[in-house]
Each structure stands twice: as structure tokens, then as C-alpha cells.
Coordinates of C-alpha atoms in Angstrom, one line a residue:
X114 CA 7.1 -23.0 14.4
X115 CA 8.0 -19.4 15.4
X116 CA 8.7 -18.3 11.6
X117 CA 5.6 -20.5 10.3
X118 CA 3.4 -17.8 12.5
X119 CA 5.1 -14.9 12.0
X120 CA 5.4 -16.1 8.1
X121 CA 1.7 -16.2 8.2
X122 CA 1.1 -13.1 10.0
X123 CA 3.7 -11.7 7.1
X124 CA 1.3 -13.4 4.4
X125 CA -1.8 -12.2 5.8
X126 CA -1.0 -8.7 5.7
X127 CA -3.2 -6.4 3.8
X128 CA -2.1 -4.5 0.4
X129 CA -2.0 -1.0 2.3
X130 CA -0.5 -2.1 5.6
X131 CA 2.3 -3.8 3.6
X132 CA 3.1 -0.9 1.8
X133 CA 3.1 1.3 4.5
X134 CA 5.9 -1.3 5.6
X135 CA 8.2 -1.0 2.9
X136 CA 7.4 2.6 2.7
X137 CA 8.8 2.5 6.7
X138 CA 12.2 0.6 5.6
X139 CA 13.2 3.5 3.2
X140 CA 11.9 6.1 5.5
X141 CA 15.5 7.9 6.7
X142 CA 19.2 7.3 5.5
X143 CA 20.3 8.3 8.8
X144 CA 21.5 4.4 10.1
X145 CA 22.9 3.6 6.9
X146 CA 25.4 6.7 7.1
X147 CA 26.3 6.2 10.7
X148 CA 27.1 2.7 10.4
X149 CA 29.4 3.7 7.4
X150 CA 30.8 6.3 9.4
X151 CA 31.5 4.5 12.2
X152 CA 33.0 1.6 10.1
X153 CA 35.1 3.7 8.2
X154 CA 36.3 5.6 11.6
X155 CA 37.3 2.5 13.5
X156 CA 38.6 1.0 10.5
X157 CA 41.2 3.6 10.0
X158 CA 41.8 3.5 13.9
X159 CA 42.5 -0.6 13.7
X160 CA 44.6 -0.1 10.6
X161 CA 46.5 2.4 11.5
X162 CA 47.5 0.7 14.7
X163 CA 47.9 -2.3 13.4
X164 CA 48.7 -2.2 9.5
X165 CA 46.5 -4.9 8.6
X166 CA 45.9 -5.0 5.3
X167 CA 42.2 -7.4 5.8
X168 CA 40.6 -4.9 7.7
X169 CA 41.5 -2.2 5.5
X170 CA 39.7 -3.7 2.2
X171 CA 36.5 -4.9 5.2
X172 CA 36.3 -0.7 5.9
X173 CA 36.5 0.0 1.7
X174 CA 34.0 -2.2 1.2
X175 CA 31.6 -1.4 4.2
X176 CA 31.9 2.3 3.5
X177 CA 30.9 1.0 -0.5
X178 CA 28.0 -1.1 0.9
X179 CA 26.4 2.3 3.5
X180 CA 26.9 4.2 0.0
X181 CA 24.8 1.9 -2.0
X182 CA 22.1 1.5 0.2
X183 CA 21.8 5.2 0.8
X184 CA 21.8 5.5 -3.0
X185 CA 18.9 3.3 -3.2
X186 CA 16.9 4.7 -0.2
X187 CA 17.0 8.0 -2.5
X188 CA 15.7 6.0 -5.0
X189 CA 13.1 4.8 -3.6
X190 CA 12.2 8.6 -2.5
X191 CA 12.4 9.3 -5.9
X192 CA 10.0 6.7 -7.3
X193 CA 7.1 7.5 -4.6
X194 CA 7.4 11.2 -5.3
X195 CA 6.4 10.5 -9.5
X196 CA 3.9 8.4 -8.4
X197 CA 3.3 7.4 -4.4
X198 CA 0.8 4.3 -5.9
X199 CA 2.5 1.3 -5.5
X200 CA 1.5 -2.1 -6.3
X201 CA 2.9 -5.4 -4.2
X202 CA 4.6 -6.7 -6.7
X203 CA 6.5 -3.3 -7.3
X204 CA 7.2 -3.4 -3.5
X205 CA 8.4 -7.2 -3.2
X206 CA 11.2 -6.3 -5.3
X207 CA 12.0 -3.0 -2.9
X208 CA 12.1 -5.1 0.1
X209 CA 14.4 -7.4 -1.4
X210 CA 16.8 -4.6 -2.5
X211 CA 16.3 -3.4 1.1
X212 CA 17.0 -6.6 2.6
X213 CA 19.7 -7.5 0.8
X214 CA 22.0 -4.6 0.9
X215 CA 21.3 -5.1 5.3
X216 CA 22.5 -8.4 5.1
X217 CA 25.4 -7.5 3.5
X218 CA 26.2 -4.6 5.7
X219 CA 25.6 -7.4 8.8
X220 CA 27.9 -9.9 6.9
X221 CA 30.4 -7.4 6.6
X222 CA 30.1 -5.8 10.4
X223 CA 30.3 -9.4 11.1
X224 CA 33.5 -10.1 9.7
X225 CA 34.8 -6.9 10.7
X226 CA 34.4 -7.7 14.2
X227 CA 35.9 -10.9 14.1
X228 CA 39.0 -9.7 12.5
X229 CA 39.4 -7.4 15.0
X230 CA 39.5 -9.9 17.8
X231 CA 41.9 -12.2 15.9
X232 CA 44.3 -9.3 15.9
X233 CA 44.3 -9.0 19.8
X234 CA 43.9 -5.7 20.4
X235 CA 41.3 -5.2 23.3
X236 CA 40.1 -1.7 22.2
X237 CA 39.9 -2.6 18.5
X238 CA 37.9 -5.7 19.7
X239 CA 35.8 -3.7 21.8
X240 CA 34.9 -0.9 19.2
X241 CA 34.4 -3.6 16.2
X242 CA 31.9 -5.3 18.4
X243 CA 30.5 -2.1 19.4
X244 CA 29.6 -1.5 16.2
X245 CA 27.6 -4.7 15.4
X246 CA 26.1 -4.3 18.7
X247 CA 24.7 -1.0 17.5
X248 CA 23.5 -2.1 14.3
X249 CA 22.1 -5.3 15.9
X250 CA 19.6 -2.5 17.9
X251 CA 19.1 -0.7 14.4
X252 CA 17.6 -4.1 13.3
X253 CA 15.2 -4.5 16.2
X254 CA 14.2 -1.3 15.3
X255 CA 13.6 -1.3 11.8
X256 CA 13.1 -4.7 11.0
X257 CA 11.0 -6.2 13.2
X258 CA 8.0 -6.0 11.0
X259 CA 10.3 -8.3 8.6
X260 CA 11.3 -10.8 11.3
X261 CA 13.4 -13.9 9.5
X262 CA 15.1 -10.7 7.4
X263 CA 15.6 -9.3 11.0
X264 CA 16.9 -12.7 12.4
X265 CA 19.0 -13.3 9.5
X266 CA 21.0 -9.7 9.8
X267 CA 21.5 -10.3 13.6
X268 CA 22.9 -14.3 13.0
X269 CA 24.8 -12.2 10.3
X270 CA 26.9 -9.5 12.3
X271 CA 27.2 -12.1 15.3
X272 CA 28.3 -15.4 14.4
X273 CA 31.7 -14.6 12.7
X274 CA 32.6 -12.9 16.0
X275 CA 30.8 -16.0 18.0
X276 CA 32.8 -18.7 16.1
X277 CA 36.4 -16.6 16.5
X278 CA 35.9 -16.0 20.4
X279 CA 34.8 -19.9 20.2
X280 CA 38.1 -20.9 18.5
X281 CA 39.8 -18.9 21.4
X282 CA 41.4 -21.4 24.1
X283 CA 40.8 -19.2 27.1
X284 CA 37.7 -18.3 29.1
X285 CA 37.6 -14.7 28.5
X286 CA 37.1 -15.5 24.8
X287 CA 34.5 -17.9 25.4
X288 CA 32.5 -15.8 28.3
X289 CA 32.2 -13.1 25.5
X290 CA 31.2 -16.0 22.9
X291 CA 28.2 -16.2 25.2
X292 CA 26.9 -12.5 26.2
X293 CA 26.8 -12.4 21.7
X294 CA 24.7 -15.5 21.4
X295 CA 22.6 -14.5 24.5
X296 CA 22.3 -10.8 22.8
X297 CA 20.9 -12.9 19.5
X298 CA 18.5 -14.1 21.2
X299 CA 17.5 -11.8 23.3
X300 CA 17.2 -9.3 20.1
X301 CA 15.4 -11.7 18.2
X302 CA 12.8 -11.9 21.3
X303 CA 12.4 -8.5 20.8
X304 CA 11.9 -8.3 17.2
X305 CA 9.1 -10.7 17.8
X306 CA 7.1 -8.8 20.3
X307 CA 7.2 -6.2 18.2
X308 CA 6.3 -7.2 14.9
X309 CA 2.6 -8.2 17.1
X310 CA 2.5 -4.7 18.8
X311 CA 3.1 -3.6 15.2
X312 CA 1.1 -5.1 13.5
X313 CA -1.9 -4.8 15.9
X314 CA -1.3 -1.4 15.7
X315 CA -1.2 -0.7 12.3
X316 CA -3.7 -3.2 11.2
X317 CA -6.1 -1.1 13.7
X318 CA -5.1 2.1 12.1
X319 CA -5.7 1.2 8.5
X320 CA -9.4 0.1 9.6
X321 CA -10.1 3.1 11.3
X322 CA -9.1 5.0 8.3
X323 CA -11.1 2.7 6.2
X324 CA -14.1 2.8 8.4
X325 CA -14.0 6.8 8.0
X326 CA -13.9 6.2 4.6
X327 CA -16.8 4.1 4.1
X328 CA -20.7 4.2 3.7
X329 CA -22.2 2.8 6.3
X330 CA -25.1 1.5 5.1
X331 CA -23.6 0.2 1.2
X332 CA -20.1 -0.4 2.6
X333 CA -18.9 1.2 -0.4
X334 CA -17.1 4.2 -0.1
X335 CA -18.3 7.7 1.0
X336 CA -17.9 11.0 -0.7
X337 CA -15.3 12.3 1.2
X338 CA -13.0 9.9 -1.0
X339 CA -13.8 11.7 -3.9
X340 CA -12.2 14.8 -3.0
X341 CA -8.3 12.4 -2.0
X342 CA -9.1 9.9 -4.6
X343 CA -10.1 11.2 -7.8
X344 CA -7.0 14.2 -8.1
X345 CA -4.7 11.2 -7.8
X346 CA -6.3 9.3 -10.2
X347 CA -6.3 12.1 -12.7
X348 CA -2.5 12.6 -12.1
X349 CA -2.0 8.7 -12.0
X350 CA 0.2 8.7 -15.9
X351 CA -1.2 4.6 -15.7
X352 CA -4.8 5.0 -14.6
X353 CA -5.3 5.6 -18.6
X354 CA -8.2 7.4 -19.7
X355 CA -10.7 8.1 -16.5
X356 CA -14.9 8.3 -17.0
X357 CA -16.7 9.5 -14.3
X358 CA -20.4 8.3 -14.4
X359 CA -22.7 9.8 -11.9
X360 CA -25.9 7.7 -11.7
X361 CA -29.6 8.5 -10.0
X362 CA -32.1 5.6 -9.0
X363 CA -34.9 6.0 -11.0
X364 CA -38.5 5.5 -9.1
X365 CA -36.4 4.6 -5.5
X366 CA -38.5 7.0 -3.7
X367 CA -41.8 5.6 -5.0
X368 CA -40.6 2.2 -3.7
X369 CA -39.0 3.5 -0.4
X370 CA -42.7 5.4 0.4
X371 CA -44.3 2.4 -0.9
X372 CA -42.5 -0.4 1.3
X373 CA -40.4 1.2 3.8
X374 CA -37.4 2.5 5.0
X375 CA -36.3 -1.3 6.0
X376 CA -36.8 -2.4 2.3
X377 CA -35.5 0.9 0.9
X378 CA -31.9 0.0 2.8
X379 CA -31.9 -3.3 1.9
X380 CA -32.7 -1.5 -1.9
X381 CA -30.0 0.5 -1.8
X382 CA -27.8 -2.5 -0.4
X383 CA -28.6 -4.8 -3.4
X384 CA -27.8 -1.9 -6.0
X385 CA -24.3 -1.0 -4.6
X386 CA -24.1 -5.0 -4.7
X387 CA -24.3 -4.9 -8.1
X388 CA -22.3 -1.8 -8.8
X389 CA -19.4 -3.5 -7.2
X390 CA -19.6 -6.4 -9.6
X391 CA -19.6 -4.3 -12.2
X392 CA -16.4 -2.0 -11.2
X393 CA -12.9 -2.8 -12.2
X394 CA -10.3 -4.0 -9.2
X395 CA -9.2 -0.4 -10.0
X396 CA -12.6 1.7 -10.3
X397 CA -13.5 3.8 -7.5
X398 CA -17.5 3.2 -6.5
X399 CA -18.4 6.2 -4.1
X400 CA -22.0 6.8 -2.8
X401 CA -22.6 10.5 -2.5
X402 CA -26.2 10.1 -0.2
X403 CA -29.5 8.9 -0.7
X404 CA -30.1 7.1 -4.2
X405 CA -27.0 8.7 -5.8
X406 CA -24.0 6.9 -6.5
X407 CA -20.5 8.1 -8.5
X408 CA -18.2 5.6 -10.3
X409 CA -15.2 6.3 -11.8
X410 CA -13.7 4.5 -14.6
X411 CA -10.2 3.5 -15.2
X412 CA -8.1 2.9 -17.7
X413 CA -10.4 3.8 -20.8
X414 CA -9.2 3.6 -24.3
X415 CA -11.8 4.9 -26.2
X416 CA -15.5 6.8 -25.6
X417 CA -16.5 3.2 -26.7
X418 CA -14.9 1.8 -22.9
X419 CA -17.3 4.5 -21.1
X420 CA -20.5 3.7 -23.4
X421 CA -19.8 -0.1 -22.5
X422 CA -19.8 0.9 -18.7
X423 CA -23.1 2.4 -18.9
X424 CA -25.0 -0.1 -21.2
X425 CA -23.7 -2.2 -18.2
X426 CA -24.8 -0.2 -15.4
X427 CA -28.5 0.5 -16.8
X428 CA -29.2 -2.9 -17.7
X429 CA -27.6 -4.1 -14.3
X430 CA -29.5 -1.9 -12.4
X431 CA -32.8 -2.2 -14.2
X432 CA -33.1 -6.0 -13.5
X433 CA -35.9 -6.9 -11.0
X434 CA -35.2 -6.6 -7.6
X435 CA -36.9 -9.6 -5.0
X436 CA -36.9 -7.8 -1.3
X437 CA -38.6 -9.9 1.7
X438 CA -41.5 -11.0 -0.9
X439 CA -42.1 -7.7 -3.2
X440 CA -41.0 -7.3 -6.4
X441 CA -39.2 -4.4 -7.3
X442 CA -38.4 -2.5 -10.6
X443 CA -35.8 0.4 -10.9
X444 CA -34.6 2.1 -13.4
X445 CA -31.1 4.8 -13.6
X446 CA -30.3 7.8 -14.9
X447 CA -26.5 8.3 -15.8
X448 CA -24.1 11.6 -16.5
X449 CA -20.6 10.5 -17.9
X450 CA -17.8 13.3 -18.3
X451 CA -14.6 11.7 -19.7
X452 CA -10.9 13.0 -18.5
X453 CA -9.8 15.1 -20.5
X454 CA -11.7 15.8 -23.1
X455 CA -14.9 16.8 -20.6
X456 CA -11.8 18.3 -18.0
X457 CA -8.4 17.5 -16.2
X458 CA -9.9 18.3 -12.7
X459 CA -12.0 16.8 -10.6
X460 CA -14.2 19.5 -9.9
X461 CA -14.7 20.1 -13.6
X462 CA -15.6 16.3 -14.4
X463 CA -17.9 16.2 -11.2
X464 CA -19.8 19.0 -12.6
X465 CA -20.0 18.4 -16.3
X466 CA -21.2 14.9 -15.3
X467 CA -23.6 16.2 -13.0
X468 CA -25.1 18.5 -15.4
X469 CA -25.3 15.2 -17.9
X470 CA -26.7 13.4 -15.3
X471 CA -29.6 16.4 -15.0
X472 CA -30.7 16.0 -18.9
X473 CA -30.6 12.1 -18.5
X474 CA -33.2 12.1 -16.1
X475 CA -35.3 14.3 -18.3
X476 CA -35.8 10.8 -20.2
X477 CA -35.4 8.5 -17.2
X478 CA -33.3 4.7 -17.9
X479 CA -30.9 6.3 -19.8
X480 CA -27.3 8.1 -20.1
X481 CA -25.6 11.4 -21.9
X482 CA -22.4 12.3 -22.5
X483 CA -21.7 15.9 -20.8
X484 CA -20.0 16.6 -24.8
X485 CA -23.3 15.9 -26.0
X486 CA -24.5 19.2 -23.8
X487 CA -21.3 21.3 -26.0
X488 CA -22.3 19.9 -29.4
X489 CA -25.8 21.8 -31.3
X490 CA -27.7 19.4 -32.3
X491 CA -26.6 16.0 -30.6
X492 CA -29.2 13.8 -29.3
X493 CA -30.3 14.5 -25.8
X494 CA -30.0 10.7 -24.7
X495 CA -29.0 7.3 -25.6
X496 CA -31.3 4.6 -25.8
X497 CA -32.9 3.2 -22.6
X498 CA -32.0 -0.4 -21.2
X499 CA -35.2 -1.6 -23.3
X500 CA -34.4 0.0 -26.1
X501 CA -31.1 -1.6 -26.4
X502 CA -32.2 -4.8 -25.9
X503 CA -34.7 -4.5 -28.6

């Protein structure tokens, strides 16, 4: 019952709090290299005073292990810094890779350990444990946001040394038997308390951030996002081609004036509505204040992917409105600058698409292309909503 809920508290996490997880596991080598040096420390120390071969090959192979997994925390490093964007399938497979290689390391502490108390030598014995104990911390430390891989580490490092002292015939060995087990569980306790506190916190954290980030009144995002957002898009080598099309409510004022302020909000609500339906899982919908809203388009192919988009957007937008009882009729203006043809900054595409945005509502219910503005001779506009359905 314990793993169901913490299974399901694993399951429920969001994208970004996940990621912020993994992100966490890989976040220092520092443990991985101490536990290698401290294995390959008392491993000479054991060998040396005892010449046994077993623990020997046990110290090669931990020492091999705290490599790897070092290697692949740089790795890890190395991916985020090309791109930090990271989708959950990308970081299922990092977890694993970190999980694994700390099993291993606990299967081998494990053994260690319980070779060293098969060989009698109390100090050996006592500095072999010590090092499981150690690492037994390190997991309640680091893995307690990943609590069966956290469980499965600390049964790791302890039960080879549990079962030896077990096998023993006298009480010392089985009185030390029992202070592992009771240091199992009493880890495991502690992993679970904090993987709550953790995930409370960070939970509350990322919807903080996300509440800064939003529009209050559209719940779509504000234009603070634009300025964190859009560079990394632009630098993203799989966003694909990116279209940023700003757009202008047509006649909104007339029908705020006319009905309200309550009906203008609930106006404004049912257009960002519809925006949303119309963005891509990876489009970014900012409003930037009053009737003015920017969406940017991912992974475009052609001009023909951004022309779509805005056929879309004014016919979408232009579609009768029903608020408490009046009918209501908008239409949109729309400026699109394309990356990179129209500019490889977002500053440059923000204000080429603004400026095309300026000549569309010259003709109202329509959109230009901010090349259009470079070109002598190109047509002003393209046809309006009507006009293309005609």
C-alpha cells in the first residue's frame, strides 16, 4: 500500500516538476567519487591485510562502477547544456541510467561489506559497513523523490551483510544483523517523509512560478514570457521553422463600450478559448494587454504552415460570439514575421510583426506578411475571413 501511494504521487507529477527531478539526480559527481574513493581506500587496506583475492576484484569493480556513473553525470551536463529542453520520455531513460548504475554501486557496497565480515577482521568489518552506512544516507538524500529506487538501493547495500551476520552462530553477529535491518527501515521512513515535504514543496514552487507567468484574466500566458520563451525557442535546433503572429481584436472596443466591462472580460475569455484550441501542444499563446494577443508558431515547414495559421485564426476568431444573451461579431487583424527570413531575434521578429500587424488593420479581418512590407509592389493584405470563404 505504501508504494501504491507514493507510485501515484510519482505518476501524478507534472512534466516540469519531474524534470527538475532528474535534473536534481545529476546535479553534482561529488558522492559518486567519494564512495569510489572510499571503496578503493579500504579495499586496499582489507587486501593488504589480508590478501584476499574476492575483495580485491569487489574494489576493481566498485572503483569501475563510481567511474561510470560519473562519466554519465557529465553526460548528462553535457546534453542539457546543447539544449536544457527536455521531454519525459528523454528523461525516463536518464533516470533509469541513474538508477541503475546506484543499484549497482549498492549491490556491490553490499557484497563488499559482507566479505569483509566473513574474513573476521573487526576493523575491516567496521570500515566496509561504514561505507554502506554512508551511502545508505546518500540515498535518503538524493533519492527520496524516487522512493522504491531509494528502497531498492538501501535493501541492496544491507542485506548481503544482514544474511552473513545472520549465518553467524554467535550473538554479536546477530545483534549487528539487527541495528542493519532497523537502519533499513528507519532510512526508508525517512525517504518517505521526504519525498511529501518534497514534493509539496516543489509542486508549490512550480505554481508560483506559473501563476507569475500567467494572465489573470485569459489564464494564458503574460508578456513577460516572451522575453525567457521566445530566445529559446529561436535557439531550440528542433522547434523547426518559428512564425510569430501578432493579432488585434477588431471592433472589441465598440462592444466593450457597448455592453460592458463584465461582457468585454468574458469577450476576451472566449477568444483566448479559442486561440488555445488552435495552438500546437508546442505553440506559445501570450497576451500582451487589452485586445492584443501574440502566438508563436512552431515547427513550420514552409510560409504555407504560417498562412494556414492565420486563415485559421481569422476565421476562428470571426465566428459569432453568444455573451449572457447579446450577440457578438469580431473581427482580427494579424502581423506574421517568420524566423529567419523576417530575423533570428526576438526583438527583430516582435517588431517586424508588429509593423505587419499595423498595415493589416489598415484593411481590418485580415493578415500581412512583414516581407510583404520589403517587397515593391506586394499586396498590402490577404484576403479577409469572408473573402476566403467565398
Amino acid at each position: 500500500m505504501l508504494f501504491k501511494r507514493m507510485e501515484s504521487g510519482r505518476a501524478s507529477i507534472s512534466d516540469p516538476v519531474y524534470l527538475e527531478v532528474i535534473a536534481g539526480l545529476y546535479g553534482t559527481t561529488t558522492p559518486a567519487i567519494l564512495v569510489g574513493v572510499c571503496q578503493a581506500m579500504v579495499g586496499a587496506i582489507i587486501t593488504f591485510e589480508t590478501g584476499d583475492v574476492a575483495t580485491a576484484i569487489l574494489t576493481a569493480l566498485g572503483v569501475v562502477v563510481a567511474i561510470a556513473r560519473v562519466l554519465g553525470i557529465l553526460a548528462f551536463r553535457h546534453r542539457v547544456a546543447q539544449n536544457p529542453l527536455l521531454d519525459r520520455t528523454e528523461a525516463v531513460i536518464w533516470e533509469r541510467r541513474y538508477v541503475a548504475g546506484s543499484l549497482v554501486t549498492a549491490l556491490v557496497l553490499g557484497v563488499f561489506a559482507a566479505r569483509s565480515i566473513v574474513l573476521g577482521d573487526a576493523i575491516c568489518s567496521v570500515m566496509a559497513i561504514g561505507i554502506g552506512f554512508g551511502f545508505g544516507a546518500g540515498v535518503v538524500a538524493r533519492l527520496s523523490l524516487r522512493p522504491v529506487a531509494a528502497f531498492l538501493d538501501l535493501v541492496a547495500v544491507a542485506a548481503p551483510a544482514m544474511v552473513m551476520t545472520f549465518m553467524q552462530p554467535d550473538l554479536r553477529h546477530v545483534g549487528l544483523g539487527f541495528l542493519i535491518a532497523m537502519y533499513v527501515v528507519a532510512s526508508f521512513e525517512m525517504v518517505r517523509l521526504s519525498f511529501n515535504a518534497s514534493i509539496g514543496q516543489i509542486t508549490l514552487k512550480r505554481q508560483f512560478e506559473q501563476l507569475a507567468r500567467s494572465d489573470p484574466m485569459t489564464g494564458v500566458f503574460n508578456r513577460s514570457v516572451l522575453a525567457a520563451d521566445l530566445p529559446r525557442m529561436l535557439e531550440d535546433p528542433a522547434a523547426g521553422g518559428v512564425a510569430v503572429h501578432a493579432i488585434d481584436l477588431d471592433r472589441f472596443k465598440e462592444a466593450n463600450d457597448r455592453f460592458g466591462h463584465p461582457v468585454g472580460d468574458a469577450l476576451l475569455k472566449q477568444v483566448a478559448g479559442r486561440l488555445q484550441a488552435l495552438a500546437a501542444p508546442g505553440d506559445l499563446l501570450v497576451r500582451m494587454g487589452g485586445d492584443e494577443f501574440i502566438l508563436v508558431q512552431r515547427a513550420i515547414e514552409t510560409m504555407n504552415d504560417a498562412e494556414a495559421m492565420a486563415q485559421r485564426l481569422v476565421q476562428s476568431i470571426s465566428a459569432p460570439y453568444r455573451i449572457d444573451g447579446h450577440a457578438i461579431e469580431l473581427g482580427v487583424s494579424i502581423g506574421i514575421a517568420v524566423a529567419p527570413e523576417d530575423g533570428r531575434t526576438a526583438e527583430a521578429l516582435l517588431s517586424r510583426s508588429d509593423k505587419a500587424l499595423y498595415r493589416a488593420k489598415e484593411n481590418r479581418g485580415s493578415y500581412v506578411f512583414a516581407r510583404a512590407l520589403r517587397v515593391p509592389g506586394a499586396p498590402s493584405a490577404a484576403p479577409s475571413a469572408a473573402g476566403l470563404a467565398a
